[in-house]
Amino acid sequence: MSGLKVMIFAPVGEMGESHEKLQIAGCELVLGEASWHNPQGDNEDQMCRMAQGAVALKGTSIRSSPISRKIIETSPDLRIVAKYTIGVDDVDVAAATENGVLVTHSPTESNWGGVAEGTMTMMLAALKKTRERDQAMKQGLWRDSKLQGTYLGRRQDGWPGITVGIIGLGRIGSRLADLLMPWRVRVIACDPHVELAEFVHHNVERVDLETLLATSDVVTLHVTLTTETRHMIRAEHFAKMKPTALFINTARGWCVSEDDLFDAVDKNIIAGAAIDVFEDEPLDPQSPILGLGDKVLLSPHMISSNRGSGILPGVEWATRSVLSALAGEVPDNVFNKDVIPKWRKRFSGSNILNCR
């Protein structure tokens, strides 16, 4: 291979413009089998072979073989692992940092804004029983009391409105709070990593997790998957929620114990759930969650996939990041910021683009 090797471990469709920019800059591309539509692709050994001699890795989410230490250490010249998505849970960030490799992500508004809008949509569909009413009409039924929805906002006649509890007041959680503001609901949130001023700015009441779980009519999860948040919501947490509560997860599947969530809904510990993300994706066709009927509202991890947005702006951002790193410059979206001093010692000012 005569050019700079860039391995795209999980391409997104026919990314002609992105690929062309890299090729014009002197890169030769190696494409993996995974994709946005199907995150299952090459195994670790196959990816190691493809990554040999690579100066950059980039792509969307991959589940078959995350970007492991073994893959990262395959190429001593590797400068960057660039993700098209916000999440980097499928990259061994610690290994990248130890090896002086940048990990970048793409927190584009089209992505996180789409998640917030999708969460709002799932909440409304579940509370207003939109699907159930549609199904009843198509079955020839009319005005069943079971089709009664929930009025969200407080009213002048004394109706207090519901309480929405947001776990994680980052980009997505705060946008959701903003979307809820005109609905006149009480919004509470828990996030130990966010300053009180952010809660005030988004008209959100700061509470601890136990208060949020016990108080909320809707609990919605918006955290990054880390060792701290892995299975942060389990049976003990569902037990603290109202039996009438709705639980929403549009963050990452592994933030919740899927077995405990199934039990909580199946045994009426909580009233229902809306889920866009799962521990293993695609979801197993034999998953018991699929048998919960209208008690769950399911989505195939595409809540941010919308016309005019979706993942494409993230592809552009990741491409710019790769080109910056290969030019010896630090991109503007580095996730593992601790590695920057070490990376600069290795690569700062070393422009290898168009040098062949």
Tab-separated table of C-alpha atoms in Angstrom:
chain	number	residue	atom	x	y	z
A	1	MET	CA	0.000	0.000	0.000
A	2	SER	CA	1.598	3.237	-1.141
A	3	GLY	CA	-0.680	5.750	0.643
A	4	LEU	CA	-1.481	6.481	4.262
A	5	LYS	CA	-3.600	3.623	5.510
A	6	VAL	CA	-6.910	4.589	7.094
A	7	MET	CA	-9.110	1.765	8.320
A	8	ILE	CA	-12.843	2.517	8.347
A	9	PHE	CA	-14.043	-0.210	10.686
A	10	ALA	CA	-17.756	0.597	10.345
A	11	PRO	CA	-18.591	2.682	7.250
A	12	VAL	CA	-21.851	4.556	6.777
A	13	GLY	CA	-23.376	3.864	3.379
A	14	GLU	CA	-21.625	5.265	0.356
A	15	MET	CA	-19.655	8.061	1.951
A	16	GLY	CA	-18.264	9.342	-1.344
A	17	GLU	CA	-17.387	12.880	-0.240
A	18	SER	CA	-15.748	11.771	3.004
A	19	HIS	CA	-13.774	9.042	1.268
A	20	GLU	CA	-12.775	11.390	-1.530
A	21	LYS	CA	-11.378	13.971	0.904
A	22	LEU	CA	-9.196	11.333	2.521
A	23	GLN	CA	-8.029	9.931	-0.808
A	24	ILE	CA	-7.146	13.391	-2.148
A	25	ALA	CA	-5.059	13.896	0.992
A	26	GLY	CA	-3.046	10.768	0.178
A	27	CYS	CA	-4.949	8.146	2.179
A	28	GLU	CA	-5.810	4.632	1.095
A	29	LEU	CA	-8.926	3.233	2.701
A	30	VAL	CA	-9.610	-0.225	4.093
A	31	LEU	CA	-13.291	-0.862	4.823
A	32	GLY	CA	-14.622	-3.199	7.496
A	33	GLU	CA	-17.792	-5.262	7.343
A	34	ALA	CA	-19.740	-3.489	10.101
A	35	SER	CA	-22.039	-0.593	9.266
A	36	TRP	CA	-24.547	1.727	10.840
A	37	HIS	CA	-27.398	-0.565	9.769
A	38	ASN	CA	-25.701	-3.637	11.225
A	39	PRO	CA	-23.037	-3.068	13.909
A	40	GLN	CA	-21.918	-6.704	13.691
A	41	GLY	CA	-18.816	-7.013	11.519
A	42	ASP	CA	-15.244	-8.291	11.560
A	43	ASN	CA	-13.812	-10.110	14.563
A	44	GLU	CA	-10.804	-8.849	16.512
A	45	ASP	CA	-8.199	-10.860	14.586
A	46	GLN	CA	-9.583	-9.683	11.247
A	47	MET	CA	-9.572	-6.084	12.448
A	48	CYS	CA	-5.991	-6.413	13.658
A	49	ARG	CA	-4.914	-7.564	10.207
A	50	MET	CA	-6.747	-4.657	8.564
A	51	ALA	CA	-5.319	-2.175	11.087
A	52	GLN	CA	-1.677	-3.154	10.527
A	53	GLY	CA	0.243	-0.054	9.464
A	54	ALA	CA	-2.808	2.220	9.815
A	55	VAL	CA	-2.335	5.844	10.802
A	56	ALA	CA	-6.032	6.310	11.594
A	57	LEU	CA	-9.133	4.309	12.442
A	58	LYS	CA	-12.603	5.752	11.971
A	59	GLY	CA	-16.221	4.618	11.859
A	60	THR	CA	-19.573	4.427	13.546
A	61	SER	CA	-20.560	2.051	16.349
A	62	ILE	CA	-19.297	-1.523	16.215
A	63	ARG	CA	-20.483	-4.356	18.444
A	64	SER	CA	-18.802	-7.483	17.018
A	65	SER	CA	-15.357	-6.342	18.103
A	66	PRO	CA	-14.875	-3.015	19.862
A	67	ILE	CA	-11.646	-1.146	19.201
A	68	SER	CA	-9.604	-3.083	21.731
A	69	ARG	CA	-6.103	-2.632	23.093
A	70	LYS	CA	-4.921	-5.390	20.740
A	71	ILE	CA	-6.278	-3.527	17.709
A	72	ILE	CA	-4.888	-0.175	18.881
A	73	GLU	CA	-1.419	-1.635	19.483
A	74	THR	CA	-1.330	-3.337	16.070
A	75	SER	CA	0.062	-0.203	14.436
A	76	PRO	CA	2.827	1.837	16.127
A	77	ASP	CA	2.054	4.765	13.800
A	78	LEU	CA	-1.620	5.025	14.781
A	79	ARG	CA	-2.520	8.638	15.549
A	80	ILE	CA	-6.279	8.679	15.999
A	81	VAL	CA	-9.472	6.666	16.475
A	82	ALA	CA	-12.309	8.876	15.206
A	83	LYS	CA	-15.931	8.012	15.983
A	84	TYR	CA	-18.890	9.274	13.950
A	85	THR	CA	-21.075	9.108	17.064
A	86	ILE	CA	-21.156	10.730	20.499
A	87	GLY	CA	-20.439	7.510	22.376
A	88	VAL	CA	-16.971	5.948	22.625
A	89	ASP	CA	-18.033	2.937	24.693
A	90	ASP	CA	-16.834	0.647	21.892
A	91	VAL	CA	-13.267	2.002	22.116
A	92	ASP	CA	-10.728	1.070	24.799
A	93	VAL	CA	-10.044	4.703	25.636
A	94	ALA	CA	-7.599	3.827	28.420
A	95	ALA	CA	-5.482	1.757	26.026
A	96	ALA	CA	-5.540	4.535	23.436
A	97	THR	CA	-4.416	7.061	26.045
A	98	GLU	CA	-1.578	4.801	27.239
A	99	ASN	CA	-0.398	4.434	23.651
A	100	GLY	CA	-0.566	8.149	22.872
A	101	VAL	CA	-3.519	7.820	20.489
A	102	LEU	CA	-6.274	10.420	20.228
A	103	VAL	CA	-9.888	9.280	20.523
A	104	THR	CA	-12.360	11.734	19.038
A	105	HIS	CA	-16.149	11.658	19.035
A	106	SER	CA	-18.784	13.657	17.194
A	107	PRO	CA	-21.328	15.289	19.504
A	108	THR	CA	-23.192	17.009	16.693
A	109	GLU	CA	-26.465	18.745	17.450
A	110	SER	CA	-28.141	16.623	14.779
A	111	ASN	CA	-27.244	13.586	16.902
A	112	TRP	CA	-27.879	14.671	20.488
A	113	GLY	CA	-30.716	16.989	19.481
A	114	GLY	CA	-32.330	14.099	17.647
A	115	VAL	CA	-32.088	11.933	20.757
A	116	ALA	CA	-33.818	14.612	22.835
A	117	GLU	CA	-36.608	14.999	20.273
A	118	GLY	CA	-36.980	11.230	19.997
A	119	THR	CA	-37.164	10.857	23.760
A	120	MET	CA	-39.910	13.470	23.883
A	121	THR	CA	-41.768	11.608	21.137
A	122	MET	CA	-41.536	8.253	22.921
A	123	MET	CA	-42.702	9.847	26.153
A	124	LEU	CA	-45.742	11.413	24.528
A	125	ALA	CA	-46.619	8.282	22.554
A	126	ALA	CA	-46.529	6.156	25.707
A	127	LEU	CA	-48.366	8.603	27.975
A	128	LYS	CA	-51.047	9.473	25.414
A	129	LYS	CA	-51.416	5.806	24.329
A	130	THR	CA	-51.077	6.791	20.685
A	131	ARG	CA	-50.260	3.261	19.462
A	132	GLU	CA	-53.009	1.625	21.498
A	133	ARG	CA	-55.678	3.998	20.228
A	134	ASP	CA	-54.576	3.432	16.656
A	135	GLN	CA	-54.650	-0.345	17.094
A	136	ALA	CA	-58.080	-0.217	18.754
A	137	MET	CA	-59.561	1.782	15.900
A	138	LYS	CA	-58.150	-0.620	13.321
A	139	GLN	CA	-59.735	-3.485	15.261
A	140	GLY	CA	-63.145	-1.781	15.193
A	141	LEU	CA	-63.125	-0.723	18.860
A	142	TRP	CA	-64.251	2.626	20.245
A	143	ARG	CA	-63.523	4.588	23.420
A	144	ASP	CA	-62.274	1.923	25.789
A	145	SER	CA	-61.367	3.255	29.250
A	146	LYS	CA	-58.020	1.492	28.922
A	147	LEU	CA	-57.156	3.988	26.198
A	148	GLN	CA	-57.186	6.937	28.578
A	149	GLY	CA	-54.000	8.947	28.358
A	150	THR	CA	-52.129	11.196	30.784
A	151	TYR	CA	-52.442	14.989	30.904
A	152	LEU	CA	-48.870	16.211	31.313
A	153	GLY	CA	-48.928	19.821	32.487
A	154	ARG	CA	-50.225	21.553	35.575
A	155	ARG	CA	-53.502	23.424	35.150
A	156	GLN	CA	-55.318	26.332	36.739
A	157	ASP	CA	-58.028	23.975	37.996
A	158	GLY	CA	-55.531	22.453	40.415
A	159	TRP	CA	-54.215	19.509	38.393
A	160	PRO	CA	-50.533	19.423	39.432
A	161	GLY	CA	-49.186	17.843	36.259
A	162	ILE	CA	-46.630	15.070	36.125
A	163	THR	CA	-43.010	15.019	37.250
A	164	VAL	CA	-40.299	14.078	34.763
A	165	GLY	CA	-37.001	12.926	36.202
A	166	ILE	CA	-33.894	13.261	34.027
A	167	ILE	CA	-30.824	11.225	34.956
A	168	GLY	CA	-27.913	13.033	33.297
A	169	LEU	CA	-28.215	16.744	32.515
A	170	GLY	CA	-25.728	16.941	29.676
A	171	ARG	CA	-26.468	18.000	26.110
A	172	ILE	CA	-29.399	15.626	25.657
A	173	GLY	CA	-30.870	15.901	29.130
A	174	SER	CA	-30.779	19.698	29.127
A	175	ARG	CA	-32.318	19.891	25.626
A	176	LEU	CA	-35.104	17.578	26.796
A	177	ALA	CA	-35.676	19.864	29.788
A	178	ASP	CA	-35.959	22.816	27.402
A	179	LEU	CA	-38.467	20.926	25.238
A	180	LEU	CA	-40.571	20.121	28.303
A	181	MET	CA	-40.675	23.693	29.592
A	182	PRO	CA	-43.802	24.818	27.657
A	183	TRP	CA	-45.666	21.702	28.822
A	184	ARG	CA	-45.748	23.029	32.408
A	185	VAL	CA	-44.500	19.797	33.934
A	186	ARG	CA	-42.219	19.632	36.947
A	187	VAL	CA	-38.745	18.658	35.799
A	188	ILE	CA	-36.213	17.282	38.266
A	189	ALA	CA	-32.750	15.952	37.480
A	190	CYS	CA	-29.789	14.159	38.966
A	191	ASP	CA	-26.248	14.723	37.723
A	192	PRO	CA	-23.290	15.022	40.117
A	193	HIS	CA	-21.036	16.242	37.304
A	194	VAL	CA	-23.069	19.340	36.397
A	195	GLU	CA	-22.920	22.672	38.219
A	196	LEU	CA	-26.027	24.035	39.925
A	197	ALA	CA	-26.076	26.978	37.493
A	198	GLU	CA	-26.932	24.574	34.643
A	199	PHE	CA	-29.945	23.278	36.563
A	200	VAL	CA	-31.128	26.832	37.146
A	201	HIS	CA	-30.511	27.798	33.509
A	202	HIS	CA	-32.752	24.965	32.268
A	203	ASN	CA	-35.410	25.494	34.953
A	204	VAL	CA	-34.695	22.109	36.512
A	205	GLU	CA	-34.800	21.174	40.197
A	206	ARG	CA	-31.676	19.386	41.415
A	207	VAL	CA	-32.318	16.205	43.433
A	208	ASP	CA	-30.483	13.016	44.359
A	209	LEU	CA	-31.122	9.748	42.536
A	210	GLU	CA	-33.317	8.208	45.230
A	211	THR	CA	-35.597	11.254	45.322
A	212	LEU	CA	-35.799	11.279	41.534
A	213	LEU	CA	-36.780	7.622	41.353
A	214	ALA	CA	-39.394	7.877	44.083
A	215	THR	CA	-40.931	11.138	42.844
A	216	SER	CA	-40.989	10.892	39.044
A	217	ASP	CA	-43.862	9.780	36.842
A	218	VAL	CA	-41.360	9.455	34.001
A	219	VAL	CA	-37.704	8.516	34.542
A	220	THR	CA	-35.514	9.090	31.493
A	221	LEU	CA	-31.844	8.128	31.272
A	222	HIS	CA	-29.251	10.310	29.497
A	223	VAL	CA	-25.767	9.308	30.654
A	224	THR	CA	-22.586	8.256	28.894
A	225	LEU	CA	-21.648	4.588	29.261
A	226	THR	CA	-18.628	4.343	31.566
A	227	THR	CA	-17.501	1.939	34.276
A	228	GLU	CA	-19.436	4.158	36.685
A	229	THR	CA	-22.709	4.029	34.744
A	230	ARG	CA	-22.609	0.398	33.572
A	231	HIS	CA	-25.777	-1.218	34.971
A	232	MET	CA	-26.385	1.877	37.075
A	233	ILE	CA	-30.119	1.125	36.940
A	234	ARG	CA	-30.992	-2.278	38.388
A	235	ALA	CA	-33.798	-4.083	40.217
A	236	GLU	CA	-33.250	-2.078	43.397
A	237	HIS	CA	-33.797	1.148	41.477
A	238	PHE	CA	-36.964	-0.011	39.723
A	239	ALA	CA	-38.307	-1.044	43.135
A	240	LYS	CA	-38.047	2.578	44.293
A	241	MET	CA	-40.121	3.912	41.396
A	242	LYS	CA	-43.862	4.478	41.344
A	243	PRO	CA	-45.867	1.487	40.060
A	244	THR	CA	-47.431	3.907	37.559
A	245	ALA	CA	-44.077	5.208	36.298
A	246	LEU	CA	-42.642	5.020	32.790
A	247	PHE	CA	-38.925	4.325	32.324
A	248	ILE	CA	-37.124	5.545	29.175
A	249	ASN	CA	-33.639	4.556	28.024
A	250	THR	CA	-32.220	6.304	24.970
A	251	ALA	CA	-28.640	6.374	26.327
A	252	ARG	CA	-26.875	2.995	26.112
A	253	GLY	CA	-28.262	-0.478	26.705
A	254	TRP	CA	-25.534	-1.462	29.139
A	255	CYS	CA	-26.469	1.401	31.477
A	256	VAL	CA	-29.469	-0.692	32.528
A	257	SER	CA	-29.772	-4.321	33.589
A	258	GLU	CA	-31.998	-5.594	30.791
A	259	ASP	CA	-33.129	-8.633	32.788
A	260	ASP	CA	-34.114	-6.424	35.720
A	261	LEU	CA	-35.961	-4.048	33.409
A	262	PHE	CA	-37.916	-6.953	31.927
A	263	ASP	CA	-38.867	-8.188	35.390
A	264	ALA	CA	-39.886	-4.704	36.514
A	265	VAL	CA	-42.281	-4.279	33.586
A	266	ASP	CA	-43.471	-7.892	33.458
A	267	LYS	CA	-44.264	-7.954	37.192
A	268	ASN	CA	-45.893	-4.496	37.168
A	269	ILE	CA	-43.245	-3.007	39.449
A	270	ILE	CA	-43.378	-0.127	36.974
A	271	ALA	CA	-46.060	0.552	34.387
A	272	GLY	CA	-43.952	0.462	31.254
A	273	ALA	CA	-40.801	1.352	29.373
A	274	ALA	CA	-39.646	3.006	26.158
A	275	ILE	CA	-36.322	1.666	24.910
A	276	ASP	CA	-34.103	2.616	21.974
A	277	VAL	CA	-30.895	0.870	23.112
A	278	PHE	CA	-30.093	-2.659	24.225
A	279	GLU	CA	-27.278	-4.613	25.831
A	280	ASP	CA	-26.736	-6.651	22.671
A	281	GLU	CA	-27.569	-5.168	19.292
A	282	PRO	CA	-29.361	-6.009	17.109
A	283	LEU	CA	-31.836	-7.257	19.715
A	284	ASP	CA	-32.166	-11.041	19.801
A	285	PRO	CA	-35.464	-12.068	18.115
A	286	GLN	CA	-36.007	-14.353	21.127
A	287	SER	CA	-35.595	-11.559	23.669
A	288	PRO	CA	-38.382	-11.691	26.278
A	289	ILE	CA	-38.718	-7.916	26.014
A	290	LEU	CA	-40.429	-8.444	22.666
A	291	GLY	CA	-43.198	-10.304	24.449
A	292	LEU	CA	-44.240	-7.431	26.708
A	293	GLY	CA	-46.716	-6.015	24.189
A	294	ASP	CA	-47.866	-2.424	24.615
A	295	LYS	CA	-46.194	-2.199	28.018
A	296	VAL	CA	-43.024	-1.391	26.086
A	297	LEU	CA	-42.347	0.962	23.191
A	298	LEU	CA	-39.284	-0.199	21.270
A	299	SER	CA	-36.971	1.437	18.737
A	300	PRO	CA	-33.970	-0.145	16.906
A	301	HIS	CA	-31.282	2.260	18.211
A	302	MET	CA	-32.055	4.871	15.596
A	303	ILE	CA	-33.665	7.588	17.682
A	304	SER	CA	-31.321	10.225	16.238
A	305	SER	CA	-31.809	9.034	12.657
A	306	ASN	CA	-33.798	11.785	10.978
A	307	ARG	CA	-33.971	13.328	7.539
A	308	GLY	CA	-31.645	16.287	7.365
A	309	SER	CA	-29.521	15.149	10.273
A	310	GLY	CA	-28.670	11.734	11.653
A	311	ILE	CA	-25.070	10.585	11.611
A	312	LEU	CA	-23.820	12.330	8.457
A	313	PRO	CA	-22.615	15.526	10.207
A	314	GLY	CA	-20.652	13.231	12.540
A	315	VAL	CA	-18.974	11.586	9.551
A	316	GLU	CA	-17.851	15.001	8.317
A	317	TRP	CA	-16.542	15.929	11.758
A	318	ALA	CA	-14.633	12.651	12.129
A	319	THR	CA	-13.097	13.111	8.674
A	320	ARG	CA	-11.876	16.588	9.624
A	321	SER	CA	-10.455	15.129	12.817
A	322	VAL	CA	-8.485	12.481	10.943
A	323	LEU	CA	-7.094	15.038	8.508
A	324	SER	CA	-6.104	17.323	11.394
A	325	ALA	CA	-4.318	14.514	13.223
A	326	LEU	CA	-2.453	13.444	10.081
A	327	ALA	CA	-1.405	17.058	9.603
A	328	GLY	CA	0.121	17.046	13.089
A	329	GLU	CA	-2.658	19.126	14.631
A	330	VAL	CA	-4.942	18.344	17.586
A	331	PRO	CA	-8.611	18.149	16.479
A	332	ASP	CA	-11.309	20.116	18.299
A	333	ASN	CA	-13.288	17.109	19.546
A	334	VAL	CA	-10.823	14.986	21.510
A	335	PHE	CA	-12.517	12.746	24.068
A	336	ASN	CA	-9.418	11.614	25.978
A	337	LYS	CA	-7.973	15.070	26.567
A	338	ASP	CA	-5.363	13.703	29.003
A	339	VAL	CA	-3.469	12.217	26.054
A	340	ILE	CA	-2.926	15.538	24.256
A	341	PRO	CA	0.495	16.427	25.816
A	342	LYS	CA	1.832	12.938	25.056
A	343	TRP	CA	0.363	13.032	21.543
A	344	ARG	CA	1.942	16.411	20.838
A	345	LYS	CA	5.368	15.060	21.768
A	346	ARG	CA	4.861	12.243	19.265
A	347	PHE	CA	3.167	13.970	16.373
A	348	SER	CA	2.820	17.753	16.768
A	349	GLY	CA	3.873	19.498	13.562
A	350	SER	CA	4.394	16.183	11.754
A	351	ASN	CA	2.313	16.609	8.616
A	352	ILE	CA	2.220	13.361	6.616
A	353	LEU	CA	-0.563	14.352	4.230
A	354	ASN	CA	0.226	14.410	0.502
A	355	CYS	CA	3.818	13.497	1.199
A	356	ARG	CA	4.002	10.353	-0.950
